[in-house]
mmCIF file of C-alpha atoms and ligand atoms in Angstrom:
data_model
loop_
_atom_site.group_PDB
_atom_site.id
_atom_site.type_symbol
_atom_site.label_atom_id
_atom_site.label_comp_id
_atom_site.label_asym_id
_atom_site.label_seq_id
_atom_site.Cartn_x
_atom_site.Cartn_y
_atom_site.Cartn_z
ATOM 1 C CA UNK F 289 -12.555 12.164 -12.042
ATOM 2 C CA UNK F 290 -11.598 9.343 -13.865
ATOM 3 C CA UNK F 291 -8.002 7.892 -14.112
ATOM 4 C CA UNK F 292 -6.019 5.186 -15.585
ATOM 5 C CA UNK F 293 -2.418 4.853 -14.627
ATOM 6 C CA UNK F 294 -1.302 1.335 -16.670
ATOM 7 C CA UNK F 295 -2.007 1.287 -20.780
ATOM 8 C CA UNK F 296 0.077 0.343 -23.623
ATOM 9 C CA UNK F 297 0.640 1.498 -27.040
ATOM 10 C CA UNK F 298 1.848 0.330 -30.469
ATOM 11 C CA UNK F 299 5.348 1.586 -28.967
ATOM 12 C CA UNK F 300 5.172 -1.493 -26.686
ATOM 13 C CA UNK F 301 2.771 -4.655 -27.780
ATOM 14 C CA UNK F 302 0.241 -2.736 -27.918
ATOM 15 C CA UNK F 303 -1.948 -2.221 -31.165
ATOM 16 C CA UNK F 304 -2.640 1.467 -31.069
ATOM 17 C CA UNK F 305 -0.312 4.877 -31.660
ATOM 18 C CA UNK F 306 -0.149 7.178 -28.364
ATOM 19 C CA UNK F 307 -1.979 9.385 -30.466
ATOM 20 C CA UNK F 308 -4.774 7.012 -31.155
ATOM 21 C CA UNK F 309 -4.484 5.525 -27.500
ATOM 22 C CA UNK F 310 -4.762 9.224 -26.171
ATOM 23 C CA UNK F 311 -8.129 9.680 -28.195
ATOM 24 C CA UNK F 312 -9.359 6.645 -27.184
ATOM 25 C CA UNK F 313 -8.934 7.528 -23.502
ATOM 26 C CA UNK F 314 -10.799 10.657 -23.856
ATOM 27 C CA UNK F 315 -13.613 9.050 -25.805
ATOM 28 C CA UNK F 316 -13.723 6.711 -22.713
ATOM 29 C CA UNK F 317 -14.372 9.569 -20.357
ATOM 30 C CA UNK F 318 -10.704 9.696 -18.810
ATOM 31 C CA UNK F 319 -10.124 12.446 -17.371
ATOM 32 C CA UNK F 320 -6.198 11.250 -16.408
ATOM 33 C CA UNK F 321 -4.526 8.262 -18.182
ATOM 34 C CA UNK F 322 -0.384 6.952 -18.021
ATOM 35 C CA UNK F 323 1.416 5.756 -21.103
ATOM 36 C CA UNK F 324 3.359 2.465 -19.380
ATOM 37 C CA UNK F 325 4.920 1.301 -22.255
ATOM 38 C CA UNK F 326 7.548 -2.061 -21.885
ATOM 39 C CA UNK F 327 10.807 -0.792 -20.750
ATOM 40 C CA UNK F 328 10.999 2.290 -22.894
ATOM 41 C CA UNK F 329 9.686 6.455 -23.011
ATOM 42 C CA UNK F 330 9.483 5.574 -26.762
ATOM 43 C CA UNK F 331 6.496 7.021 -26.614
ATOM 44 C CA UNK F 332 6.422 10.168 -24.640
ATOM 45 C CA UNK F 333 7.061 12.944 -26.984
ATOM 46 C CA UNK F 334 4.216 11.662 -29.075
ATOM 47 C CA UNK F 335 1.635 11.882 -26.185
ATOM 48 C CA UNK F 336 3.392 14.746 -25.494
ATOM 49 C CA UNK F 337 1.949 16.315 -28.379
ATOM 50 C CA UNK F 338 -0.857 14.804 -29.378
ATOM 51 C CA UNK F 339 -2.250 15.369 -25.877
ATOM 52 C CA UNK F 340 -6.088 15.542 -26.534
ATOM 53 C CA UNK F 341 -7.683 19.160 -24.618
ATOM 54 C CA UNK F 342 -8.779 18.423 -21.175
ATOM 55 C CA UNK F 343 -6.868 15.216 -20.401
ATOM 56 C CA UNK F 344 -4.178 14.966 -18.223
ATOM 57 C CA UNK F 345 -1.174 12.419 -19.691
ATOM 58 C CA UNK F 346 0.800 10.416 -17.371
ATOM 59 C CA UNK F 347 4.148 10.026 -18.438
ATOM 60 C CA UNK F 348 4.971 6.210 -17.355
ATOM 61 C CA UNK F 349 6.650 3.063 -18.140
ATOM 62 C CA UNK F 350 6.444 -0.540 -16.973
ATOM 63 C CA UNK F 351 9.588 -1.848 -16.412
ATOM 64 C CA UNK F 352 10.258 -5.839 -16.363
ATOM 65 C CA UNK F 353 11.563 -6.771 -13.397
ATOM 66 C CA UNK F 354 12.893 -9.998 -11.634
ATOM 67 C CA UNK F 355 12.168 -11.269 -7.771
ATOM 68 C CA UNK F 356 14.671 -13.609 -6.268
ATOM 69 C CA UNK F 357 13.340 -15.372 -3.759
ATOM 70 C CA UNK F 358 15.734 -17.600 -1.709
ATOM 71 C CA UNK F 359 15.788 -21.443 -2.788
ATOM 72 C CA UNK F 360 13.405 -21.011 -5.365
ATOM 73 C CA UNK F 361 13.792 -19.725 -9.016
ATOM 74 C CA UNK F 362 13.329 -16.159 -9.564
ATOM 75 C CA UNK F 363 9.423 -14.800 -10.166
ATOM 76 C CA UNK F 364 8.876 -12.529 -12.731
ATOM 77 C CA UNK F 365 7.562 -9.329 -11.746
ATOM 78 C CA UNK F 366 6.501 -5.913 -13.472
ATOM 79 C CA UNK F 367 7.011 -2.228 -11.989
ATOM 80 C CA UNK F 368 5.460 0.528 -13.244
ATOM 81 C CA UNK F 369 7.154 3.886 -12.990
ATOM 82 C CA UNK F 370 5.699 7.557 -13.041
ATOM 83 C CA UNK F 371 7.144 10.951 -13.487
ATOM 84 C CA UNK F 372 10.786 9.859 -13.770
ATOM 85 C CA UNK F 373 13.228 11.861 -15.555
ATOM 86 C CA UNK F 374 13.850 9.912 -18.817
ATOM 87 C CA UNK F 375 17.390 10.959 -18.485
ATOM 88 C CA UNK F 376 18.592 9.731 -15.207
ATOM 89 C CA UNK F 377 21.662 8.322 -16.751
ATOM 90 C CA UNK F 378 21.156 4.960 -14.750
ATOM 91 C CA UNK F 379 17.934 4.332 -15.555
ATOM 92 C CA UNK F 380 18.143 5.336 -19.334
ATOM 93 C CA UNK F 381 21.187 2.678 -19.156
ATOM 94 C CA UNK F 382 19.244 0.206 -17.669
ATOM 95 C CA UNK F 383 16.445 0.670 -20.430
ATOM 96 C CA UNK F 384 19.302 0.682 -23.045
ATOM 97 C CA UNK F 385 20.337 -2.540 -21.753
ATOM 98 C CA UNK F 386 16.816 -4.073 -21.819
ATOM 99 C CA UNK F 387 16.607 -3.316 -25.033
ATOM 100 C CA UNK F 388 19.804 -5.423 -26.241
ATOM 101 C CA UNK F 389 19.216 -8.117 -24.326
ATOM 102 C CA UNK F 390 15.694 -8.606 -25.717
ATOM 103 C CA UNK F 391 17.367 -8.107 -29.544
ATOM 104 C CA UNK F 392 20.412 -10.685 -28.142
ATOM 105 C CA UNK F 393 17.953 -12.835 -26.883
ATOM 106 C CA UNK F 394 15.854 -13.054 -30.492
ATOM 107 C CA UNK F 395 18.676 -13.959 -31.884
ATOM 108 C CA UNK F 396 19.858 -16.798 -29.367
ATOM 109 C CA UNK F 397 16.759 -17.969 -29.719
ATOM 110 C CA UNK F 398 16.662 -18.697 -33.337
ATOM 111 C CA UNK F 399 20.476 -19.740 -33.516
ATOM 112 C CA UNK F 400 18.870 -22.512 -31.073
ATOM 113 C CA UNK F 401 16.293 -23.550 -33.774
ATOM 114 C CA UNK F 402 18.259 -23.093 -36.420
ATOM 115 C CA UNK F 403 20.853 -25.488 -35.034
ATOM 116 C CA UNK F 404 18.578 -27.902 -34.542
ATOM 117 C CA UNK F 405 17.062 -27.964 -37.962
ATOM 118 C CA UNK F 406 14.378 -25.891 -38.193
ATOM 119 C CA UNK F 407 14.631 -23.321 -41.515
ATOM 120 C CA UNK F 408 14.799 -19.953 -39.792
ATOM 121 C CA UNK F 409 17.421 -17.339 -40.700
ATOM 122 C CA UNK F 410 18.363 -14.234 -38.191
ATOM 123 C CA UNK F 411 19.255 -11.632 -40.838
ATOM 124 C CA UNK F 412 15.426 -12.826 -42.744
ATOM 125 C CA UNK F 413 13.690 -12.064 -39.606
ATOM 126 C CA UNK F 414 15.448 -8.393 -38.408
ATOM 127 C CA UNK F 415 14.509 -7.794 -41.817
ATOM 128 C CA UNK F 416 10.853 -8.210 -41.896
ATOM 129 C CA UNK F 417 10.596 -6.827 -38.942
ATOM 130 C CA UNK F 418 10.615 -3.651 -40.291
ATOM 131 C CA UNK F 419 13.332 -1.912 -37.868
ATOM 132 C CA UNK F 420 12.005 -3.023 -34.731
ATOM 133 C CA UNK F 421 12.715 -5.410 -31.801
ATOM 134 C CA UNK F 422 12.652 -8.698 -32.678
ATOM 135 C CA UNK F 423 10.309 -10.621 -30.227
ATOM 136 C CA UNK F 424 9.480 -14.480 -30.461
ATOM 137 C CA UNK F 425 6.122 -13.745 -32.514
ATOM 138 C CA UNK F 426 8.419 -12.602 -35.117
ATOM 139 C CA UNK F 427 10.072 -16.006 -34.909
ATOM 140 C CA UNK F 428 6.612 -17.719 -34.241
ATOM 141 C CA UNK F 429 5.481 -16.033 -38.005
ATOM 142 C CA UNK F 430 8.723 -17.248 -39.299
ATOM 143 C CA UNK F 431 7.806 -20.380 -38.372
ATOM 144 C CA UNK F 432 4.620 -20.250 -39.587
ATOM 145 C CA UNK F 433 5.965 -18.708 -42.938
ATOM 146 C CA UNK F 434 8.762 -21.944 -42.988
ATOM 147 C CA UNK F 435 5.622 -24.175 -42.797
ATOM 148 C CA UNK F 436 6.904 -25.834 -39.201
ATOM 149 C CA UNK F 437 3.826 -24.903 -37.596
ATOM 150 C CA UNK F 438 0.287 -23.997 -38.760
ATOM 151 C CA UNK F 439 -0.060 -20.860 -37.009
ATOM 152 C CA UNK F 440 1.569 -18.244 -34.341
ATOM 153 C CA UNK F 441 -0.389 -20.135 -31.533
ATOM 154 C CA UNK F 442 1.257 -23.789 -32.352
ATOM 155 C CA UNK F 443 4.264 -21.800 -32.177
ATOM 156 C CA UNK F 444 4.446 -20.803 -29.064
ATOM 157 C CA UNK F 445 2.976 -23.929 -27.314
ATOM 158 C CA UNK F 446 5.369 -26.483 -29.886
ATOM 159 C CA UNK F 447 8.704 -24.411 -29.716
ATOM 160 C CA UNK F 448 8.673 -21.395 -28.233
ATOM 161 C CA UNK F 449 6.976 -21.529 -24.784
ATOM 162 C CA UNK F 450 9.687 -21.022 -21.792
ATOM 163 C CA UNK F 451 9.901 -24.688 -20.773
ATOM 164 C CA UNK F 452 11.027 -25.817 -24.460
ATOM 165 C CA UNK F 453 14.743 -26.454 -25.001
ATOM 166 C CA UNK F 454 14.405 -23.482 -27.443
ATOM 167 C CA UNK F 455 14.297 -21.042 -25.017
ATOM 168 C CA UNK F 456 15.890 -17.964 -23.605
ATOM 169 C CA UNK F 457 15.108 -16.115 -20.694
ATOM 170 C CA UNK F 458 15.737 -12.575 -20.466
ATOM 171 C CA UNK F 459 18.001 -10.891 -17.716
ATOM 172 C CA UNK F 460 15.507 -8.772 -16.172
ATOM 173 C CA UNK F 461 16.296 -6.260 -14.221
ATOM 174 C CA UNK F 462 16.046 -7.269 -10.235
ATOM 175 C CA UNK F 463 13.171 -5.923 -8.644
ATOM 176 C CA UNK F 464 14.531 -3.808 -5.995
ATOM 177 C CA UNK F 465 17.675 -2.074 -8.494
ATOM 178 C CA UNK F 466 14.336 -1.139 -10.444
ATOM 179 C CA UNK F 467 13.050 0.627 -7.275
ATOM 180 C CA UNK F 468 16.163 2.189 -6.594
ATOM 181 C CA UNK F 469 16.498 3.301 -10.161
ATOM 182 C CA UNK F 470 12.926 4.650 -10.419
ATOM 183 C CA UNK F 471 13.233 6.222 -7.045
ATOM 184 C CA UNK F 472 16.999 7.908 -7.605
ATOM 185 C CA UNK F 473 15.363 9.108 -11.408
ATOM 186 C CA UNK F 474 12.514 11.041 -9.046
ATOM 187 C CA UNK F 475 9.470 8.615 -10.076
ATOM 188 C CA UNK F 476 7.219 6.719 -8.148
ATOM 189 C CA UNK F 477 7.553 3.038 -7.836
ATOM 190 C CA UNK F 478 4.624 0.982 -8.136
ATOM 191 C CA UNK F 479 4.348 -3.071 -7.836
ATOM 192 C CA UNK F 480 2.342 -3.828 -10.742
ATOM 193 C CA UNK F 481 -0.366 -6.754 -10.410
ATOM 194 C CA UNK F 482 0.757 -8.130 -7.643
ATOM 195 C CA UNK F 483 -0.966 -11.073 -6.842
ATOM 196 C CA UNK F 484 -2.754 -11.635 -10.166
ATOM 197 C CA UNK F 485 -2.148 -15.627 -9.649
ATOM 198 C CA UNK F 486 -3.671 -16.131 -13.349
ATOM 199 C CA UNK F 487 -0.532 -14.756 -14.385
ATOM 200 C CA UNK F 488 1.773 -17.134 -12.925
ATOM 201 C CA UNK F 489 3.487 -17.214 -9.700
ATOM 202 C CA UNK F 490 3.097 -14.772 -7.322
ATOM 203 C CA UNK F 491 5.457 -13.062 -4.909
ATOM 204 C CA UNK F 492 4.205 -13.568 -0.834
ATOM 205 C CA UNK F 493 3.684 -10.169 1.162
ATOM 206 C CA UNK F 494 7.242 -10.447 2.992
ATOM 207 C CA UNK F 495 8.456 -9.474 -0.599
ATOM 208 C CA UNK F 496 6.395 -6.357 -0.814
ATOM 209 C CA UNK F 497 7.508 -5.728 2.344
ATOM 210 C CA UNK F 498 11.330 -6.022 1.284
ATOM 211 C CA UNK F 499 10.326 -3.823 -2.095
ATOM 212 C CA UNK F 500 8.626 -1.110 0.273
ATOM 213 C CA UNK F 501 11.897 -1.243 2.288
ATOM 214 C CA UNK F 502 13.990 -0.866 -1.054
ATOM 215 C CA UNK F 503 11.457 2.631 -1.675
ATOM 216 C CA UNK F 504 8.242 1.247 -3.423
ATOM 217 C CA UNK F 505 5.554 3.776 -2.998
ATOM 218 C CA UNK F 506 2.281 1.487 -4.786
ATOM 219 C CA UNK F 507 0.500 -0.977 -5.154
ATOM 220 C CA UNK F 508 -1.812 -1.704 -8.129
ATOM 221 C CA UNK F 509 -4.563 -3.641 -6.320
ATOM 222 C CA UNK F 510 -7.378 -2.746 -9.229
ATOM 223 C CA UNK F 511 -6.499 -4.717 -12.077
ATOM 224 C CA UNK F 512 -7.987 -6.842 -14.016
ATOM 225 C CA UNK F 513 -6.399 -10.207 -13.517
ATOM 226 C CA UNK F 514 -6.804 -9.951 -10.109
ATOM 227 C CA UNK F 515 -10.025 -11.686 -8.050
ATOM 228 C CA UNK F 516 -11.871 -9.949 -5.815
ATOM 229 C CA UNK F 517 -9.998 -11.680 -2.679
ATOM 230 C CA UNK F 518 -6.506 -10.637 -4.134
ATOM 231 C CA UNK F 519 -8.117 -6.713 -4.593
ATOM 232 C CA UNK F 520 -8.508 -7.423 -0.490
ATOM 233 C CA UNK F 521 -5.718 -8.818 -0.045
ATOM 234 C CA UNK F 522 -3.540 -6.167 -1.350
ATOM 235 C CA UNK F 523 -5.714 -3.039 -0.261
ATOM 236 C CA UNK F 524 -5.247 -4.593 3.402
ATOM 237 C CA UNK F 525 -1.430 -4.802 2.909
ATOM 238 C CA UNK F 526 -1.510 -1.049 1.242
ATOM 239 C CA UNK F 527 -2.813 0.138 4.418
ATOM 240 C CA UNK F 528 -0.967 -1.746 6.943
ATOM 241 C CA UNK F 529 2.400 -0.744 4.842
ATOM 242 C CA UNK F 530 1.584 2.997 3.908
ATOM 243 C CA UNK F 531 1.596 2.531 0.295
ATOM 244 C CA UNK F 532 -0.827 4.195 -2.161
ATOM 245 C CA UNK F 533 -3.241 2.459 -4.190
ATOM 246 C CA UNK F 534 -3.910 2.599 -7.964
ATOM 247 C CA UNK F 535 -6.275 0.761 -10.279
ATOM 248 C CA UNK F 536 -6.389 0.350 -14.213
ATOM 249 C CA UNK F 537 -7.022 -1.328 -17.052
ATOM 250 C CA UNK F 538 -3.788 -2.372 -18.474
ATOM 251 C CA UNK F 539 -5.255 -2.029 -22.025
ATOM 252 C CA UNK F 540 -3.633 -2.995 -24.872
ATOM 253 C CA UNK F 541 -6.018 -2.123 -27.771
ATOM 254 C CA UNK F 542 -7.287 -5.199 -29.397
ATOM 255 C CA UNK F 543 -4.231 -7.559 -28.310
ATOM 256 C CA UNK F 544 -6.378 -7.963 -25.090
ATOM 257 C CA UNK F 545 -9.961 -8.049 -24.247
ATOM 258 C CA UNK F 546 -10.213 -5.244 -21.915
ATOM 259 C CA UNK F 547 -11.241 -2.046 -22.629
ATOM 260 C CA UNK F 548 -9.980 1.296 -21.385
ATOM 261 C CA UNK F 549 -10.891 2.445 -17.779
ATOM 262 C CA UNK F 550 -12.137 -1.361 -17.256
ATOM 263 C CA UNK F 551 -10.710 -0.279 -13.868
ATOM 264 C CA UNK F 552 -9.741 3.003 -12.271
ATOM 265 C CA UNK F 553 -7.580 5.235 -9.841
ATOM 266 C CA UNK F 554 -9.091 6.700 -7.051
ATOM 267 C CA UNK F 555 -8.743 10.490 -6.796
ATOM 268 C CA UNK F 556 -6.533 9.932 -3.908
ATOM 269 C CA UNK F 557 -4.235 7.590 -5.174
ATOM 270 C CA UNK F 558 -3.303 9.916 -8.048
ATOM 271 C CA UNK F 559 -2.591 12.969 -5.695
ATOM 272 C CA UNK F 560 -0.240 11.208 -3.780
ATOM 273 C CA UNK F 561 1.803 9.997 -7.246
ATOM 274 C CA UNK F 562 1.536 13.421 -8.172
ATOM 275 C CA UNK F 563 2.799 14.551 -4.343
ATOM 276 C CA UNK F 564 5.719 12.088 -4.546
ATOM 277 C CA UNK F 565 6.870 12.913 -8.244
ATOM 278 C CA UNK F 566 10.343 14.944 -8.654
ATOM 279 C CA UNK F 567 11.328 13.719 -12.408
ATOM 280 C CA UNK F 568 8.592 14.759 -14.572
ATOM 281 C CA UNK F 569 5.616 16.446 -14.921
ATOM 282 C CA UNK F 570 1.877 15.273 -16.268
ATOM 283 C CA UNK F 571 1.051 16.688 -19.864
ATOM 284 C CA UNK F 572 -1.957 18.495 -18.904
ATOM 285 C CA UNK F 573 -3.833 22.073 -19.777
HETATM 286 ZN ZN1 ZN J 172 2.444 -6.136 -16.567
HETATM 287 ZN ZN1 ZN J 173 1.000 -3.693 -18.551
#
């Protein structure tokens, strides 16, 4: 059996459909693989139905998350949830909300450049966005297309990187409210990446410890950003906290490097998602 519980579509950042993304996994040889799209089940009903014969769909999300340690600012963290009931009313709030702060927060963003200068206009950018969220790349190309920069890169590291003056952070939702969400919706918690240190800071293990308290079920120790010593780190910690274990690829077409099923979910790790699970049910034969 092979199984990937973490991949993103065109729904999230992404570059394929869940149709295409669903083919793609069964081309790979998956025999299970979750949708974990950014904050939203935007793309459930179409990998719902464009299910592929013989593979078994995950129903997921990732949500983005915030850990507040004490003295120190806050580390940004990512949970992926399975088998949650899209309609828990709290949960599909908190994704609602999500969703305006990241729209409130394009906008902030480029009232902040436009007030200092720069030639970018709110209502120009919504509207080339084609109906979407507006992230920054939309106001990197805008940038670009303004002649400020020479390219989406230079404008991230000149203007839009989260140290520049330009720059708003998102209210994330606190790590363990995301638990209790994902938990009280009848999904299965899972700290995503845990200690992939390329990514940034890094929670320590009292904080798992606090998020298994607050109901986490996972850890994603198979990813990867994650070195070999971190992959032993965390399948030590796993074991000495009672949590199952997952691996995947986190694949986001050809935004990223890796390839489906780069890394994969034991057999047992999956039964006990599927044993914990009260929201939802796999798409399967
Ligand atoms: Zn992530
Ligand atoms: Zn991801």
């Amino acid at each position: 059996m092979l199984i990937d519980l973490h991949t993103h579509s065109s729904v999230s950042d992404g570059t394929e459909s869940p149709a295409d993304l669903l083919a793609a996994a069964r081309a790979a040889g998956l025999d299970v693989v979750a949708l974990t799209d950014h904050d939203t089940t935007g793309g459930w009903a179409e990998a719902e139905r464009s299910r592929p014969a013989g593979l078994t769909v995950v129903p997921g999300m990732e949500l983005s998350c915030r850990w507040f340690p004490s003295g120190a600012p806050p580390i940004s963290v990512h949970l992926l949830a399975y088998l949650f009931d899209p309609d828990h009313p709290a949960l599909a709030a908190e994704r609602a909300r999500l969703r305006t702060e990241r729209l409130d927060r394009g906008e902030r963003i480029v009232a902040a450049l436009a007030a200092a200068g720069y030639p970018v206009v709110w209502e120009e950018i919504v509207e080339r966005s084609g109906g979407g969220v507006v992230g920054r790349p939309h106001v990197a190309r805008a940038l670009v297309e303004a002649g400020v920069v020479e390219s989406v890169d230079a404008a991230f590291s000149d203007l839009l990187h989260h140290r520049s003056p330009y720059y708003v952070a998102k209210a994330d939702t606190d790590v363990l409210d995301g638990i209790a969400l994902v938990r009280a919706a009848g999904g299965v918690p899972v700290f995503a990446h845990g200690l992939a240190t390329r990514r940034g800071r890094v929670v320590g293990d009292e904080a798992i410890a606090t998020m298994v308290a607050a109901g986490l079920l996972g850890l994603e120790v198979d990813h990867p950003d994650h070195t070999p010593e971190e992959r032993a780190h965390l399948r030590g910690l796993a074991a000495d906290l009672g949590l199952l274990v997952t691996g995947s690829s986190d694949y986001h077409g050809t935004n990223k490097t890796t390839p489906i099923a780069a890394c994969t979910t034991d057999p047992a790790g999956w039964e006990a998602v599927q044993a914990a699970a009260t929201g939802a049910a796999p798409y399967r034969d």
